[in-house]
XYZ file of C-alpha atoms in Angstrom:
298
model
C 26.958 -12.259 5.356
C 23.546 -12.853 6.110
C 21.135 -10.461 4.860
C 17.587 -9.965 5.656
C 14.644 -8.318 3.600
C 11.716 -7.182 5.864
C 8.029 -5.930 4.621
C 6.896 -4.723 8.084
C 3.184 -4.224 7.369
C 0.054 -3.006 9.245
C -1.262 -6.627 9.808
C 1.629 -8.842 9.601
C 5.558 -8.746 9.082
C 7.274 -11.011 6.471
C 10.999 -11.392 6.362
C 13.293 -13.358 3.701
C 17.193 -14.190 4.180
C 19.911 -14.700 1.596
C 23.873 -14.548 1.776
C 25.449 -12.232 -0.652
C 26.046 -14.715 -3.283
C 22.261 -14.909 -3.726
C 21.573 -18.322 -1.787
C 18.346 -18.720 -0.054
C 18.471 -18.859 3.799
C 15.013 -18.694 5.290
C 11.920 -17.145 5.676
C 9.855 -16.120 8.510
C 6.589 -14.271 9.751
C 5.032 -12.610 12.406
C 2.442 -9.894 13.622
C 2.002 -6.338 12.395
C 5.153 -4.017 12.097
C 3.452 -0.961 11.796
C 4.057 0.999 15.349
C 0.915 2.732 14.941
C -1.046 -0.354 15.066
C 0.441 -2.162 17.847
C 2.563 0.186 19.689
C 6.642 0.593 19.313
C 7.930 -2.227 21.455
C 5.165 -4.837 19.964
C 6.259 -3.375 16.297
C 10.091 -3.945 16.873
C 9.605 -7.401 18.764
C 7.358 -8.685 15.874
C 10.099 -7.707 13.255
C 12.884 -9.194 15.370
C 11.270 -12.438 15.607
C 10.544 -12.229 11.848
C 14.518 -11.692 11.007
C 15.554 -14.183 13.731
C 13.336 -16.887 11.970
C 14.367 -16.063 8.409
C 17.725 -15.932 9.375
C 17.904 -18.648 11.305
C 19.898 -17.067 14.152
C 21.215 -13.296 13.956
C 21.319 -11.144 10.632
C 24.374 -8.904 9.580
C 22.304 -6.403 7.601
C 18.487 -5.884 7.476
C 16.562 -4.070 4.850
C 13.700 -2.937 5.539
C 10.311 -1.166 4.447
C 8.007 0.196 7.177
C 4.195 0.889 6.851
C 3.371 4.038 9.166
C 6.645 6.240 8.737
C 4.670 9.093 7.357
C 6.652 11.967 9.148
C 9.516 12.904 10.418
C 8.161 12.208 14.142
C 7.616 8.505 13.085
C 11.149 8.316 12.169
C 12.209 9.834 15.156
C 10.330 7.315 17.120
C 11.018 4.126 15.477
C 14.394 4.493 14.217
C 16.605 4.481 17.174
C 15.313 0.743 18.404
C 14.882 -0.679 14.732
C 18.601 0.370 13.971
C 19.696 -1.945 16.974
C 18.198 -5.187 15.433
C 21.255 -5.956 13.686
C 24.706 -4.605 13.111
C 23.659 -2.762 9.978
C 19.756 -1.573 9.408
C 18.638 0.089 6.312
C 15.462 1.324 6.583
C 12.706 2.811 4.230
C 9.394 3.262 3.628
C 6.998 0.202 2.520
C 6.542 1.675 -0.829
C 10.333 1.650 -1.916
C 10.793 -1.811 -1.267
C 7.811 -2.821 -3.073
C 9.170 -0.566 -6.111
C 12.759 -2.063 -5.732
C 11.203 -5.536 -5.787
C 10.202 -4.783 -9.430
C 12.913 -2.411 -10.810
C 15.957 -4.066 -8.753
C 17.017 -1.012 -7.402
C 16.607 1.048 -10.795
C 14.650 4.070 -11.174
C 10.742 4.098 -11.148
C 7.129 4.569 -9.990
C 5.185 2.018 -8.205
C 1.640 2.774 -7.163
C 0.064 0.884 -4.417
C -3.950 0.971 -4.016
C -5.230 -1.044 -1.165
C -6.286 -0.217 2.158
C -4.598 3.020 1.846
C -2.758 4.444 -1.219
C 0.806 6.048 -2.054
C 2.797 6.786 -5.171
C 6.586 6.009 -4.466
C 9.116 7.252 -7.191
C 13.145 6.540 -7.044
C 15.152 8.737 -9.509
C 18.525 7.238 -9.002
C 19.459 9.406 -5.821
C 16.674 10.134 -3.872
C 12.979 8.561 -2.966
C 9.791 10.529 -4.037
C 6.367 10.248 -2.524
C 2.883 11.607 -3.369
C 0.119 10.941 -0.708
C 0.148 8.128 1.464
C 0.056 10.185 4.759
C -3.259 8.307 5.828
C -7.037 8.008 5.512
C -7.634 11.683 6.756
C -5.092 13.660 4.775
C -4.415 11.563 1.719
C -5.010 7.777 0.588
C -6.844 9.131 -2.619
C -8.324 6.117 -4.781
C -7.802 3.658 -1.984
C -10.420 1.075 -0.810
C -10.975 3.459 2.224
C -11.528 6.347 -0.149
C -13.907 4.310 -2.166
C -15.797 2.971 1.117
C -16.402 6.544 2.283
C -17.329 8.149 -0.750
C -19.973 4.856 -1.099
C -21.175 5.561 2.566
C -22.071 9.310 1.619
C -23.521 8.175 -1.501
C -25.806 5.942 0.573
C -26.678 8.340 2.990
C -27.870 10.920 0.203
C -30.183 7.987 -0.939
C -31.461 7.682 2.574
C -32.105 11.264 2.771
C -34.352 11.219 -0.371
C -31.544 13.340 -2.451
C -30.613 10.546 -4.813
C -32.747 7.065 -5.722
C -31.808 4.231 -4.290
C -29.744 1.482 -6.307
C -28.124 -1.588 -6.627
C -25.097 0.017 -4.495
C -27.631 1.176 -1.822
C -28.397 -2.776 -1.068
C -24.861 -3.928 -1.558
C -23.551 -1.522 0.902
C -26.197 -1.783 3.591
C -26.126 -5.796 3.368
C -22.289 -5.945 3.664
C -22.210 -3.782 6.915
C -25.658 -5.256 8.307
C -27.126 -2.103 8.746
C -30.943 -1.389 8.237
C -31.952 2.136 8.332
C -30.634 5.521 8.802
C -29.969 5.520 12.811
C -27.849 2.131 12.426
C -26.001 3.632 9.739
C -25.121 6.795 11.690
C -23.864 4.777 14.660
C -21.774 1.836 12.569
C -20.299 4.994 10.925
C -19.105 6.727 13.678
C -18.110 3.762 15.989
C -16.120 2.341 12.652
C -14.569 5.431 11.254
C -11.334 5.159 12.651
C -11.388 1.321 11.978
C -10.009 1.474 8.638
C -10.192 -1.571 7.568
C -14.204 -1.770 8.506
C -14.569 1.020 5.705
C -11.935 0.133 3.198
C -14.162 -3.396 3.316
C -17.200 -1.613 1.418
C -14.955 -1.281 -1.647
C -16.001 -4.596 -2.317
C -19.285 -3.635 -2.286
C -18.818 -0.677 -4.318
C -17.156 -2.976 -7.041
C -19.573 -5.852 -7.145
C -22.641 -2.810 -7.732
C -20.382 -1.521 -10.675
C -20.207 -5.057 -12.238
C -23.942 -5.096 -12.219
C -24.120 -2.005 -13.969
C -24.888 0.467 -11.145
C -23.601 3.847 -12.458
C -23.132 5.434 -9.005
C -20.353 2.930 -8.241
C -18.932 3.056 -11.774
C -18.534 6.591 -10.992
C -16.904 6.385 -7.783
C -14.396 3.740 -8.854
C -13.609 5.885 -11.898
C -12.976 9.104 -9.690
C -10.898 7.157 -7.488
C -8.721 5.420 -10.441
C -8.098 8.524 -12.226
C -7.434 10.460 -8.957
C -4.846 8.249 -7.934
C -3.385 7.843 -11.541
C -3.206 11.705 -12.038
C -0.604 11.562 -9.125
C 1.217 8.453 -10.635
C 1.707 10.409 -14.009
C 2.581 13.708 -12.082
C 5.579 11.705 -10.430
C 6.430 9.744 -13.506
C 6.875 12.592 -15.745
C 8.929 14.476 -12.509
C 11.365 11.239 -12.545
C 11.608 10.490 -16.425
C 10.197 7.274 -16.976
C 7.442 6.010 -18.839
C 6.360 2.711 -16.841
C 4.251 2.503 -13.447
C 4.019 -0.731 -11.540
C 0.847 -1.465 -9.881
C 0.196 -3.256 -6.529
C -2.709 -3.509 -4.064
C -6.266 -5.023 -3.867
C -8.029 -2.296 -5.882
C -6.521 -3.289 -8.682
C -8.104 -6.682 -8.768
C -11.208 -4.711 -9.589
C -11.522 -4.984 -13.458
C -13.315 -1.558 -13.551
C -10.817 0.371 -11.349
C -8.098 -1.145 -13.122
C -9.440 -0.232 -16.679
C -10.083 3.378 -15.676
C -6.613 3.449 -13.953
C -4.933 1.988 -17.078
C -6.733 4.094 -19.401
C -5.594 7.261 -17.656
C -1.992 6.178 -17.915
C -1.954 5.457 -21.659
C -3.559 8.485 -22.516
C -0.466 10.058 -21.158
C 1.908 7.463 -22.971
C 2.410 5.575 -19.589
C 2.730 1.596 -19.347
C 1.667 0.025 -16.523
C 2.864 -3.384 -15.118
C 1.176 -5.795 -12.284
C 4.690 -6.803 -10.807
C 5.449 -10.276 -9.642
C 7.669 -9.956 -6.757
C 6.864 -9.586 -3.200
C 8.113 -6.315 -1.221
C 10.471 -8.495 1.021
C 12.514 -9.158 -2.135
C 12.613 -5.426 -2.777
C 13.860 -4.940 1.125
C 16.835 -7.481 0.099
C 17.658 -5.549 -2.779
C 17.555 -2.486 -1.110
C 20.376 -4.197 1.620
C 21.996 -5.308 -1.459
C 22.648 -1.973 -2.961
C 23.676 -0.821 0.420
C 26.385 -3.165 1.013
C 27.356 -3.616 -2.682
C 26.421 -7.275 -3.246
C 25.413 -8.158 -6.779
C 21.831 -7.984 -7.242
C 21.827 -10.104 -10.571
C 22.970 -13.077 -8.266
C 19.937 -12.610 -6.357
C 17.665 -12.012 -9.411
C 18.517 -13.371 -12.621
C 15.363 -12.847 -15.083
């Protein structure tokens, strides 16, 4: 039996294949698996390609975590075609496989803070989710959230409401903008290009590391807002540990604010060590009854 785990993300799709005895078969990669980014047909084709390369042919079982499945309408659109990729297909949010990669299918909570953000949990019976509904409705504490906050602060500086600081210079330099008119044009031609707004988080982190209090405050607000959601779900599920994944945790300042908030609530944190596609294999292993210990033996 060939089992393939898939991480179908917004920029690329990664797959890894094993048999039920934990023997590695292969790995593959292809383009985006989030159908919102490339359309349904292309997303499915990308996932098929990654699966085929990893399995070195056809797969018997595919477990996948998919970005962009944020409502029942997404599931209704995506599932019929995705279910045809293999004789047996198990589909979950991408947050689920990030969690299972660390808990090995046991209850727990994971926080993903990258371009967007989500808190995903599993209580042993069902999956629970806080946030992760896109940049307009949620994604608190994400790189997009941080970037948007910074842009609004820079505008206040341009209007004279606040004094110009290191953050002002860092942001304008990063987005190559010189004045108010250019900022307005850049913002409204880039507002739906999520990665562009999110990239400003790097400028915020740089300014914060140079002592800019406004930048530090943005990171603190974002970290504590997302951490509060993690605390809520952790207590609801009844665990005392949170796994952390995503680029925002590479910011030392953001990371310290986030973990300090957790510690005050008696919750430990772990940056994790396994890739999401391994979590997708574990998802499939659980479904078909393979021994996860043969795959992972810590």
